[in-house]
Coordinates of C-alpha atoms and ligand atoms in Angstrom, one line a residue:
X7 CA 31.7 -32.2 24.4
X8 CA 34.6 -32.3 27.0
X9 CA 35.5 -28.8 28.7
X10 CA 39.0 -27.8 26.9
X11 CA 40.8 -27.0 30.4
X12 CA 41.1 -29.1 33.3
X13 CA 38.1 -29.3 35.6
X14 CA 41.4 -29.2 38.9
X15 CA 42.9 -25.9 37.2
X16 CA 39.5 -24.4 37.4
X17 CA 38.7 -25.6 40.6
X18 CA 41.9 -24.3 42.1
X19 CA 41.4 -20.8 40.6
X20 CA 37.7 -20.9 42.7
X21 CA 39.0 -21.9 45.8
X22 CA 41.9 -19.5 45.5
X23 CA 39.8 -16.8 45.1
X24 CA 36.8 -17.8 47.8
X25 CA 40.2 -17.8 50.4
X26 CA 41.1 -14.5 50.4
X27 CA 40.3 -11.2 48.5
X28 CA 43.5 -10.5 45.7
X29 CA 45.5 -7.9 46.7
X30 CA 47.5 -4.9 45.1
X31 CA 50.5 -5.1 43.3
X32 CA 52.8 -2.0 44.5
X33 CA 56.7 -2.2 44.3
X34 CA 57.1 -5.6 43.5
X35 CA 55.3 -6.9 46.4
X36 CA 51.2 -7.8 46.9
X37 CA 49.6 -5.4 49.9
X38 CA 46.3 -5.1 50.9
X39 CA 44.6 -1.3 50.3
X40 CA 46.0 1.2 53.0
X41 CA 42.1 1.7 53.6
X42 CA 41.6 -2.5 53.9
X43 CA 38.6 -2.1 51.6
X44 CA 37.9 -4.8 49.2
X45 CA 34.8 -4.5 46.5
X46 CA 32.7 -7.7 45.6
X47 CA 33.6 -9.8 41.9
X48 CA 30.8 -11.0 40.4
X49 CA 30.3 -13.8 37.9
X50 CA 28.5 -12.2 35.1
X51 CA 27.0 -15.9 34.2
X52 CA 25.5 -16.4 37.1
X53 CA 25.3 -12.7 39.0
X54 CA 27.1 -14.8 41.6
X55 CA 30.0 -13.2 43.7
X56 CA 32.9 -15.4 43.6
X57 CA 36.1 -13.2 44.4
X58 CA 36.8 -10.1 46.3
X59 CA 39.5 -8.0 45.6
X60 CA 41.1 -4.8 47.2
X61 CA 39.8 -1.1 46.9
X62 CA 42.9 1.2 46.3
X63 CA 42.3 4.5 46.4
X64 CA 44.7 7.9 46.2
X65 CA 46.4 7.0 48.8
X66 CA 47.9 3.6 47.0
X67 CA 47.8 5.1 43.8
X68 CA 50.6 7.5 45.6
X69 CA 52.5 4.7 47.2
X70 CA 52.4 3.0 43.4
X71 CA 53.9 6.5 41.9
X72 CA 56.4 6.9 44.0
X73 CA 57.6 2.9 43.1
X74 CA 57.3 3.6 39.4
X75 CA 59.3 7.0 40.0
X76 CA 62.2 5.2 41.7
X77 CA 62.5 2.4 39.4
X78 CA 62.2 4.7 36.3
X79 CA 64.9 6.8 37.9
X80 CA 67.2 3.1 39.1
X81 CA 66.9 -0.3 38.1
X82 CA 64.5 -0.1 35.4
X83 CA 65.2 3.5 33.7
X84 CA 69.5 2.5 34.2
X85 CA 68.5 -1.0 32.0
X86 CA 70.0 -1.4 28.7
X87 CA 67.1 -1.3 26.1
X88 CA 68.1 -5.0 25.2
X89 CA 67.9 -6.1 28.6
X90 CA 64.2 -4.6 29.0
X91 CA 63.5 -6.7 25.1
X92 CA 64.6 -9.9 27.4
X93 CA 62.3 -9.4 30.2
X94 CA 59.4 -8.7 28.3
X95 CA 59.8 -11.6 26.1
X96 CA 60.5 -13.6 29.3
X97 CA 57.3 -12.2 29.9
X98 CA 55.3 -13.4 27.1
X99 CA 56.6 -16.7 27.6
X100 CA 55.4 -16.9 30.7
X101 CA 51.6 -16.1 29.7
X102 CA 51.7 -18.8 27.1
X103 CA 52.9 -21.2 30.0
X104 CA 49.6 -19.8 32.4
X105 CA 47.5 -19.8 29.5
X106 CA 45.2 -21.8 30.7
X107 CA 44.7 -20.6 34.2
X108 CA 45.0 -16.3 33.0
X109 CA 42.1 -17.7 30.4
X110 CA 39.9 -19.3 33.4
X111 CA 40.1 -16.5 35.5
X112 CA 38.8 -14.1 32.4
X113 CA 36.2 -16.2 31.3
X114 CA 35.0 -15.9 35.1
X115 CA 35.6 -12.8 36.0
X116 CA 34.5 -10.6 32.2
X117 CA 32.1 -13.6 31.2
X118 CA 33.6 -14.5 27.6
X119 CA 34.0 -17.8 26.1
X120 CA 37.5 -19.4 27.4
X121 CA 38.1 -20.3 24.0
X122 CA 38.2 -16.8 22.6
X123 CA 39.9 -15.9 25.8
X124 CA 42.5 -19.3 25.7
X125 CA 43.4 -19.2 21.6
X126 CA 42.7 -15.3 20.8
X127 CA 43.4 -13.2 24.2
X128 CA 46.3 -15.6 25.7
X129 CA 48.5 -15.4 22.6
X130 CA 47.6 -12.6 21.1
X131 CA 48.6 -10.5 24.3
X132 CA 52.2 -13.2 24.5
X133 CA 52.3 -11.1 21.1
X134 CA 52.3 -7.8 22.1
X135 CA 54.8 -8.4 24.2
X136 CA 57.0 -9.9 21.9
X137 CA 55.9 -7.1 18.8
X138 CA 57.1 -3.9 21.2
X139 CA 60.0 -6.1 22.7
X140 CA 61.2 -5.5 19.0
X141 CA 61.0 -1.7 19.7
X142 CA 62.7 -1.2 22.6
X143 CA 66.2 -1.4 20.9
X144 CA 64.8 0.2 17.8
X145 CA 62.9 4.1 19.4
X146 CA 65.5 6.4 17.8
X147 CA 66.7 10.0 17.4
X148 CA 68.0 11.6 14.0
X149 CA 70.5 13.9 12.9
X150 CA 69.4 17.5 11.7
X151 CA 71.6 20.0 9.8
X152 CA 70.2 23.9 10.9
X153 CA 70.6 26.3 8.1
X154 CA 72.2 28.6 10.7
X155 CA 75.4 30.9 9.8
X156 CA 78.5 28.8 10.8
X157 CA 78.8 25.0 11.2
X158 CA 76.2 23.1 13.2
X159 CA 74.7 20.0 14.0
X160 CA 71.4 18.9 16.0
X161 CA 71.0 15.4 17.2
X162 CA 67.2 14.4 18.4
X163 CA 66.9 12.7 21.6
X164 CA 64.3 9.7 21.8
X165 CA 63.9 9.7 25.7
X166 CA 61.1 7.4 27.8
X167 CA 58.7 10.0 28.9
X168 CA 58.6 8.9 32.6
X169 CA 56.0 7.2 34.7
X170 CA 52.4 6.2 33.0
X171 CA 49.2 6.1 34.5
X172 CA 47.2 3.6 32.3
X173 CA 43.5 3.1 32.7
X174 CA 42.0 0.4 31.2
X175 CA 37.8 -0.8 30.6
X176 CA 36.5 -4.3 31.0
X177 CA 35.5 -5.9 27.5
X178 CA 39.1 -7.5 27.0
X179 CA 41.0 -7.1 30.1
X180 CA 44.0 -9.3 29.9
X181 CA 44.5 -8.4 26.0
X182 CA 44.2 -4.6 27.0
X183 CA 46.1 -4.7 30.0
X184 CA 49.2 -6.1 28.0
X185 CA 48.5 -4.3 25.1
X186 CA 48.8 -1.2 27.2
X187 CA 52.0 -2.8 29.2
X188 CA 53.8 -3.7 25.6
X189 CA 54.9 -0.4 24.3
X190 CA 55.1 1.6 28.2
X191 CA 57.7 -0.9 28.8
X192 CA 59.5 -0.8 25.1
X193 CA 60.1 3.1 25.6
X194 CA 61.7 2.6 29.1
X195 CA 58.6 4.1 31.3
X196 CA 57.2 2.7 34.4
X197 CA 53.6 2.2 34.6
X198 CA 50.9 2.7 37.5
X199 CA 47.7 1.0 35.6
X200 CA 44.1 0.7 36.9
X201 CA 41.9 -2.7 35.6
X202 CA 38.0 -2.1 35.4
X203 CA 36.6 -2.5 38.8
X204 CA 34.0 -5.3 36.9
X205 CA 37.0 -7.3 36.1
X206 CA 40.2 -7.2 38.3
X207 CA 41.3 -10.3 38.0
X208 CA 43.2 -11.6 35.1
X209 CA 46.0 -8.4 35.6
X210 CA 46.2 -10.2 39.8
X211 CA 47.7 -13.3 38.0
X212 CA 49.4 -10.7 35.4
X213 CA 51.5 -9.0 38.7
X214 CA 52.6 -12.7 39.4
X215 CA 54.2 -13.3 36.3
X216 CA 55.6 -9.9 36.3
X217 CA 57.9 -10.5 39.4
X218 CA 58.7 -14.0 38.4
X219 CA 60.3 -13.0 35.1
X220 CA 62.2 -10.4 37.2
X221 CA 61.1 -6.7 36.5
X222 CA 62.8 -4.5 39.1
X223 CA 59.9 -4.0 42.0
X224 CA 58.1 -1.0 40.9
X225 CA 58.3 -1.0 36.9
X226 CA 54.4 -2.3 36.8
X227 CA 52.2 -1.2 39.7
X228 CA 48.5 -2.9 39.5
X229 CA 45.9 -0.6 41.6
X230 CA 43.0 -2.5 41.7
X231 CA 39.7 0.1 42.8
X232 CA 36.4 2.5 41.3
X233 CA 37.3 5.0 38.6
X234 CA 36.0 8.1 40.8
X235 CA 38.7 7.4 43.4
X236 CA 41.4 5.0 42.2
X237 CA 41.1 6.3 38.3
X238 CA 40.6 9.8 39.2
X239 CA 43.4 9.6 41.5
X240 CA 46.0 8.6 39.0
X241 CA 44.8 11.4 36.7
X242 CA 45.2 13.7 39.3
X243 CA 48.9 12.5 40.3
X244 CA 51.4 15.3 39.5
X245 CA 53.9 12.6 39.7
X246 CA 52.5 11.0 36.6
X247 CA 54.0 12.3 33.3
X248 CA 51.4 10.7 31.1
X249 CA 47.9 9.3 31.0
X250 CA 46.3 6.5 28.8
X251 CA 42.9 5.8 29.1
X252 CA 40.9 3.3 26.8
X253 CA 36.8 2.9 28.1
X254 CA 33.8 5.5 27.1
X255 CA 34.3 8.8 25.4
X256 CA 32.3 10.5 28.5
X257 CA 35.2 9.3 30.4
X258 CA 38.1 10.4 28.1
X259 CA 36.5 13.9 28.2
X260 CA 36.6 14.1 32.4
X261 CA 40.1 12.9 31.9
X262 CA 41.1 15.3 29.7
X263 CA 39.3 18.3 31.9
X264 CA 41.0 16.6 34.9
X265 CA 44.9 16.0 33.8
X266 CA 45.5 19.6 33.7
X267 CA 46.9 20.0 36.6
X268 CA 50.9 19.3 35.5
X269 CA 49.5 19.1 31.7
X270 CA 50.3 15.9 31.6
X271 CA 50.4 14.0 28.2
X272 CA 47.0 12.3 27.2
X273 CA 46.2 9.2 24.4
X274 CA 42.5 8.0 24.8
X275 CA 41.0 5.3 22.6
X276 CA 37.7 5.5 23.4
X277 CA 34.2 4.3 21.6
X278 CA 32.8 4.1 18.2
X279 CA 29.7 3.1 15.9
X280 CA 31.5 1.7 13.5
X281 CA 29.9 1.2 10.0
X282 CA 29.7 -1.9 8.0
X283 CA 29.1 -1.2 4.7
X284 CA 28.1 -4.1 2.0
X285 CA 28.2 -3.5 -1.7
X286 CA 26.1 -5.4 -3.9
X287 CA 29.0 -6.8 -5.7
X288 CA 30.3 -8.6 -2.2
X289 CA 31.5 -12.1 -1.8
X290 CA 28.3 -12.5 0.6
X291 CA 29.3 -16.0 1.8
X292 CA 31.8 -14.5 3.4
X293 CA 30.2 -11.0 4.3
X294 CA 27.6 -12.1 6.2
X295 CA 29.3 -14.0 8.7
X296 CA 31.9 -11.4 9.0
X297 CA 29.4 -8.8 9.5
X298 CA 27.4 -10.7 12.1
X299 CA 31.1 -11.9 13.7
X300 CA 31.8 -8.0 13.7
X301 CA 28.5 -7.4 16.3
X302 CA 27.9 -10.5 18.3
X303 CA 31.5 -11.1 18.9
X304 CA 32.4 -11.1 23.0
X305 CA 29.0 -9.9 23.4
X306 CA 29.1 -6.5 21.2
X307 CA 31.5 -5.3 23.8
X308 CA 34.5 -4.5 21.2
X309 CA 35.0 -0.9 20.6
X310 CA 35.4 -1.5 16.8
X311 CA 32.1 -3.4 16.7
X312 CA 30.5 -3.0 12.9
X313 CA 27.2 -1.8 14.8
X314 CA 25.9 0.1 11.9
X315 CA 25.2 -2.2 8.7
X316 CA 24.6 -0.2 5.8
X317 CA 23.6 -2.7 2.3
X318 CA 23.2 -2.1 -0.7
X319 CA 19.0 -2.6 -1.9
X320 CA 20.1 -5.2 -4.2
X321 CA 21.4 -7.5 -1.8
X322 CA 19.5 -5.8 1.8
X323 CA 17.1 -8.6 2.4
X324 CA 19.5 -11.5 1.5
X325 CA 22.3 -10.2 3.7
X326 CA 20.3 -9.0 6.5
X327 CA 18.3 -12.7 6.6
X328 CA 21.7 -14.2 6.4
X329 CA 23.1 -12.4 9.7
X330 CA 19.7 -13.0 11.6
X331 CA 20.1 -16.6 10.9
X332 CA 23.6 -16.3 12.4
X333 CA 22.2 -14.8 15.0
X334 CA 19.3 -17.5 15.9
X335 CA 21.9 -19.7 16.0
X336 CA 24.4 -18.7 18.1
X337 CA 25.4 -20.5 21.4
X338 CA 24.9 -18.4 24.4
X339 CA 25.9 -19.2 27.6
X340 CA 28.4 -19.7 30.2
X341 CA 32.0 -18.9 29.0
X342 CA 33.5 -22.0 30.4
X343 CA 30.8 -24.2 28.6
X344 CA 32.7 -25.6 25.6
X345 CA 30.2 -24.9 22.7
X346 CA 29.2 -21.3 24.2
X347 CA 30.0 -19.1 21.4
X348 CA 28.6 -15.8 22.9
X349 CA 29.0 -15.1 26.5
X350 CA 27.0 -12.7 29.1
X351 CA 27.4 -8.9 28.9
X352 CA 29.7 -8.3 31.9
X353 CA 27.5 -6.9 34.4
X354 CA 23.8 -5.6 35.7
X355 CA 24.7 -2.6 34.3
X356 CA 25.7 -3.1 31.1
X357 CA 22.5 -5.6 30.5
X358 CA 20.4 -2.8 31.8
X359 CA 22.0 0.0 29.2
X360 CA 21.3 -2.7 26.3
X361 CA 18.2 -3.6 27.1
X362 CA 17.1 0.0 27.5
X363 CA 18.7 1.0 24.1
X364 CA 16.5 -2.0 22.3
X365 CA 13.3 -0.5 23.6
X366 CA 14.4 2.8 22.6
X367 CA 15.3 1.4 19.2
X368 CA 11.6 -0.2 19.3
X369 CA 9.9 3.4 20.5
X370 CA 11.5 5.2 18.0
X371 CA 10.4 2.8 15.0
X372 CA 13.1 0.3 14.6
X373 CA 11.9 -3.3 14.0
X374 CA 12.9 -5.9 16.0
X375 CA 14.1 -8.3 13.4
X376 CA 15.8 -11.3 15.3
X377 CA 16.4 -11.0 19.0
X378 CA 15.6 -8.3 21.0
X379 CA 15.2 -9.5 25.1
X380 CA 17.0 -11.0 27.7
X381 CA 17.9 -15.0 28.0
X382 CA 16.0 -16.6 30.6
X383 CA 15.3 -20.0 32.1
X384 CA 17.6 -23.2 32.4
X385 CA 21.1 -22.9 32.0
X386 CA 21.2 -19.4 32.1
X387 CA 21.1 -19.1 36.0
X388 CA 20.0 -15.4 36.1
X389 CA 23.4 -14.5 34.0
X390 CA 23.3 -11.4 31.9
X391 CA 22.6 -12.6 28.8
X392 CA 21.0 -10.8 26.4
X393 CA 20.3 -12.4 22.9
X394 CA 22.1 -11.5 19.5
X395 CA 19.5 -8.8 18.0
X396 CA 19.4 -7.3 14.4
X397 CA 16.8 -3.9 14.5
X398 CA 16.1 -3.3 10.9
X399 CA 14.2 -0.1 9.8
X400 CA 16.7 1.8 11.8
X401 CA 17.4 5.5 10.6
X402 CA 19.9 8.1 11.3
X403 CA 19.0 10.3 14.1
X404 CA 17.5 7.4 15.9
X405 CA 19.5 7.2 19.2
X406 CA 20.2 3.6 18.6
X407 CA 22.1 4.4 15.3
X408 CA 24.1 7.4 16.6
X409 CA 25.1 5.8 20.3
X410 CA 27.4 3.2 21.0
X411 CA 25.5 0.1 22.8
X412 CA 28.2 -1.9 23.6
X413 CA 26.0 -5.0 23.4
X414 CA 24.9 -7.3 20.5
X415 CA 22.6 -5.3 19.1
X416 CA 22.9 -4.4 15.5
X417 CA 20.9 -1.4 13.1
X418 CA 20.5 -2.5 9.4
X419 CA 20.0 0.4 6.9
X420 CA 19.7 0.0 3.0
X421 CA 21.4 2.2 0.8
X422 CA 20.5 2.7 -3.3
X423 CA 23.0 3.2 -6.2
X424 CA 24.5 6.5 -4.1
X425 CA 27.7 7.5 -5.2
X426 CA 30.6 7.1 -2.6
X427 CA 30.4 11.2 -1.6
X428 CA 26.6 9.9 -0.5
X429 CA 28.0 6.2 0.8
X430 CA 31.3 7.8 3.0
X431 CA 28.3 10.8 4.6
X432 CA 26.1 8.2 5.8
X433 CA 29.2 5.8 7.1
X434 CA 30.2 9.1 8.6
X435 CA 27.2 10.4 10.1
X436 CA 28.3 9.4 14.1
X437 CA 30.3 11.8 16.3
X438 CA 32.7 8.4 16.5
X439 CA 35.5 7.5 13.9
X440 CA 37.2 4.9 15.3
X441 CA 36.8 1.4 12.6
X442 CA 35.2 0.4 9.6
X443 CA 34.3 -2.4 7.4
X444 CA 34.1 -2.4 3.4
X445 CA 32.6 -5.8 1.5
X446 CA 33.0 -5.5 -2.4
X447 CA 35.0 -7.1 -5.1
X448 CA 35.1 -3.6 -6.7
X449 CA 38.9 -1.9 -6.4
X450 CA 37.3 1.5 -7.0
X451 CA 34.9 1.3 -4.5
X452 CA 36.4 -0.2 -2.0
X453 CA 39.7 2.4 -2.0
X454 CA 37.7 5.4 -2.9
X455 CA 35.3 4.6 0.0
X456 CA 38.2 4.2 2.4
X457 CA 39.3 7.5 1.8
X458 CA 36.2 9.0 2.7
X459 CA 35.4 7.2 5.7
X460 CA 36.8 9.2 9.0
X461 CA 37.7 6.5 11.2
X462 CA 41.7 5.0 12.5
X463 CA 41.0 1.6 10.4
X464 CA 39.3 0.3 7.7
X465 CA 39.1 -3.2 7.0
X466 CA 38.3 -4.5 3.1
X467 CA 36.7 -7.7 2.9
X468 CA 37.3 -8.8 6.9
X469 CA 40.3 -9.2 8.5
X470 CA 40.9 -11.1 12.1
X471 CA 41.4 -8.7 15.4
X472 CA 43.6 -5.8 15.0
X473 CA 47.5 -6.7 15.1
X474 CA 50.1 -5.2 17.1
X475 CA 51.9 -3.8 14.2
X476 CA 49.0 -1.8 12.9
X477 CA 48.7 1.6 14.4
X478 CA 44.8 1.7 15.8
X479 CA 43.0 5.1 17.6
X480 CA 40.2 7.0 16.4
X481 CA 39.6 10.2 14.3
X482 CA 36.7 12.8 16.2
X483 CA 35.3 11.3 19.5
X484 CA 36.8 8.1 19.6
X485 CA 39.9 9.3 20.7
X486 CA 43.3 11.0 20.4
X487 CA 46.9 9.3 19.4
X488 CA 47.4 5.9 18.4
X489 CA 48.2 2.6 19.8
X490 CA 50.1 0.1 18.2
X491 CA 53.1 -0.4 15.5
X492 CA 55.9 2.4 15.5
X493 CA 53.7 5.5 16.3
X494 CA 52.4 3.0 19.4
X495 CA 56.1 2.9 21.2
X496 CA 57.2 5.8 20.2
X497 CA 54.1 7.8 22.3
X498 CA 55.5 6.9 24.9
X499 CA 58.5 8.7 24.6
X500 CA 59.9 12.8 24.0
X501 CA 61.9 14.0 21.6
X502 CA 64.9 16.7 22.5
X503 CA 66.7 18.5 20.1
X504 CA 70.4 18.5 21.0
X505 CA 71.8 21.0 19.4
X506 CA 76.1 21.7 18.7
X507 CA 78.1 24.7 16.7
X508 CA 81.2 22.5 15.3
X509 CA 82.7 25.7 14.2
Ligands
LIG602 P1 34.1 3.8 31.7 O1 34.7 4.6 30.6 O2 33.4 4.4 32.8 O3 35.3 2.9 32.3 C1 36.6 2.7 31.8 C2 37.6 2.8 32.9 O4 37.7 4.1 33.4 C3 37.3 1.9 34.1 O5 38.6 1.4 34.6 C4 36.7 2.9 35.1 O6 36.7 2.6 36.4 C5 37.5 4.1 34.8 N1 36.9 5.4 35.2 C6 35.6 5.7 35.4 N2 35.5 6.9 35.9 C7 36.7 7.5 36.0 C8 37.2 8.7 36.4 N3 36.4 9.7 36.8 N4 38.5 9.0 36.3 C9 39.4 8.0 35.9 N5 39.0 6.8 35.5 C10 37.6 6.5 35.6 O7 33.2 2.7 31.0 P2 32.0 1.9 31.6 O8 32.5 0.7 32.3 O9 31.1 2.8 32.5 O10 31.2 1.5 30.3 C11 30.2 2.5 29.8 C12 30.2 2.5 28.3 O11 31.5 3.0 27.9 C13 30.0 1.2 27.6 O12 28.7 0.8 27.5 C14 30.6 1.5 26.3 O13 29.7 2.2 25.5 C15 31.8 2.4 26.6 N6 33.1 1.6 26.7 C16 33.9 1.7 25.7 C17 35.1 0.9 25.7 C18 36.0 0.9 24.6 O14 36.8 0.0 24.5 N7 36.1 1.9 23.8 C19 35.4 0.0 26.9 C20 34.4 0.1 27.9 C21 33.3 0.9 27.9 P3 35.7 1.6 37.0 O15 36.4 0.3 37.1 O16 35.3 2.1 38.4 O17 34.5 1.6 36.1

């Protein structure tokens, strides 16, 4: 099969990158780090270094602030909310036109097939854009009556709540970085945002496009750098009116001990253990592969994985034989390899912390039913690829069933003719709540389980990605606020009560 991209695009991206580490994107214009550090980029399919790229630290994340704070206060902050719409969508435009090369430079940099990255990540971050550009001239006050003596009126205030500092993980870079950008800029703030130090990259190429379609210089800052000094730095900032953070709930917690300082506002979306739960009465043709879709896809490293797989007895052994099939047959390898339908994990680290969790899983009494190591040997080229595992016999209070892995590692547990009291306790048995999935044909069920479960989506019978009009954040530890539709803008901005005696 023919790669999909042009073997020139690619190679233009390497040599780009071998030439000179990327750099900052601070008021418009790409610097270097005031400390001329740079940290190493490393190909997760190979464990190969390929890119370098700069180190900020507090002192850029201070030059970036004071940018943002300028143009929300001028040329950004004085724009009309149609105007902003324009750019953005100018914006999304210009993604789809890059596709190609923003999709390379992922697949490189975070290890997942270009093809997810090229017809999943490329538009569906063009559609972010374009969802929130849709907002911008629609984030609106009301009018109040008080029930004071005399004649009054109150009029709410919807205003842009200032400059952001946004903090974003590695498992979908691009896709996050935008779908942070989208509503930031719908509300009218300016934005200082961190990418993971594991995959810088793709937001590099993301500062271009941002200064070609003409957003005044300091509306999007990119800070490349590590979490304890670049990250902590921008929760730190007193000039930084609000925080959002999406990566591990040990994380969010430091961030939330850490933003005190000017109380500034917080949103986290942070991990899960998401449950999967399979009635008997499921269409399993197409259960199965949306369960095993719902674990091995991009590697398990989706915060709404379906991690947990609860069946029902009836149908245990023909479901959970169905998704170890799947999972015998899935193409691992490279990202850029054209039938590669599972990437790497992204780094030493991660395939470390998976790898440790499956022989946890195995001390503690789990069954290795498919899967269950590293990939080796030819074509792997000492990449971090671990293989799609299913551990049946799992139980709650196993560590492997209450932590979040992050990796394509799946627990299967049975469940008996429980009612949905019994059904929703198990589902919710996980400090997280932040998806879910529901498989059967039964109305009663499937509605009266979704109540119960305590978790910031449920999804009936599948259901693609999560789309920009559907609000998305966890209940308990996986997170506060929500992203997404209305509720998404609209954190972004605070409301004032204007208040005036007519009489
Ligand atoms: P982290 O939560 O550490 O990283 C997420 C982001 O936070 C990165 O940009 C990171 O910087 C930054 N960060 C780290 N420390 C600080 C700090 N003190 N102050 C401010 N920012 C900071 O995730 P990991 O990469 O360590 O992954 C560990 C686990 O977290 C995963 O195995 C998974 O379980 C979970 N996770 C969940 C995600 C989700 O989508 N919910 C996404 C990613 C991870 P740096 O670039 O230096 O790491």
């Amino acid at each position: 099969m023919n790669a999909p991209f042009a073997a020139t695009t690619l190679e233009k991206i390497r040599a780009e990158l071998a030439a000179k580490p990327t750099e900052l994107f601070i008021d418009g214009k790409f610097v270097p780090a005031l400390s001329g550090k740079t940290f190493d980029v490393e190909d997760p399919s190979t464990a190969q270094i390929f890119a370098h790229s700069a180190a900020g630290d507090a002192a850029d994340i201070d030059l970036a602030v004071k940018a943002a704070r300028r143009a929300f206060e001028g040329p950004w902050g004085k724009m009309t909310p149609a105007q902003r719409a324009r750019l953005m969508i100018k914006l999304a435009d210009l993604i789809e036109r890059d596709g190609d090369i923003i999709a390379l430079t992922e697949s490189l940099d975070n290890g997942m097939p270009y093809m997810m990255a090229r017809m999943g990540m490329i538009p569906g971050a063009a559609e972010q854009l374009r969802y929130n550009a849709g907002w911008a001239t629609k984030l609106h006050g009301e009018t109040i009556t008080p029930s004071w003596p005399g004649e009054w009126q109150t009029l709410t205030f919807r205003e842009a709540i200032g400059v952001v500092g946004a903090i974003v993980p590695w498992n979908v870079p691009f896709m996050m970085t935008v779908a942070k950008l989208a509503p930031i800029l719908a509300a009218g703030c300016t934005v200082v945002l961190k990418p993971a130090e594991q995959t810088p990259l793709s937001a590099v190429h993301l500062g271009k496009l941002i200064a070609e379609a003409g957003f005044p210089d300091g509306t999007v800052n990119f800070v490349t750098g590590f979490g304890e000094t670049a990250g902590a730095a921008i929760v730190d900032h007193p000039g930084i009116d609000k925080v959002t953070f999406t990566g591990s709930t040990e994380v969010g917690k430091l961030i939330v001990r850490n933003s005190t300082g000017n109380l500034k506002r917080v949103s986290l979306e942070l991990g899960g253990k998401s449950p999967c739960v399979i009635f008997a009465d499921a269409d399993l043709e197409k259960a199965i592969p949306g369960a095993a879709a719902s674990i091995f896809g991009n590697a398990g490293q989706v915060c709404a994985a379906g991690s947990r797989l609860f069946v029902h007895e009836k149908v245990y052994d023909q479901v959970v034989e169905g998704i170890q099939n799947r999972a015998r047959t899935i193409k691992v390898g490279s990202g850029l390899l054209p039938t590669t339908e599972m990437g790497p994990v992204v780094s030493a680290e991660q395939l470390e912390r998976v790898l440790g969790y499956i022989e946890t899983g195995a001390g503690e009494g789990a069954t290795v039913g498919v899967g269950g190591g590293r990939l080796e040997g030819e074509g792997y080229n000492s990449g971090y690829f671990v293989k799609p595992t299913v551990l049946t016999g799992t139980v709650s209070g196993m560590r492997v069933v209450e932590e979040e892995i992050f990796g394509p590692v799946l627990c299967a547990m049975r469940f008996g003719d429980d009612d949905l009291d019994t059904i929703g306790a198990k589902a919710n048995a996980t400090q997280y709540g932040l998806s879910s999935n529901i498989w059967t044909r039964d109305l009663v069920n499937a509605l009266g389980l979704a109540k119960r479960i305590k978790a910031g989506l449920v999804r009936i019978n599948g259901g693609p990605g999560l789309d920009p009009a559907l609000p998305f954040g966890g209940f308990k530890q996986s997170g506060w606020g929500r992203e997404n539709g209305k509720s998404g803008a609209e954190s972004y901005t605070e409301l004032k009560s204007v208040t005036i005696a007519l009489a």
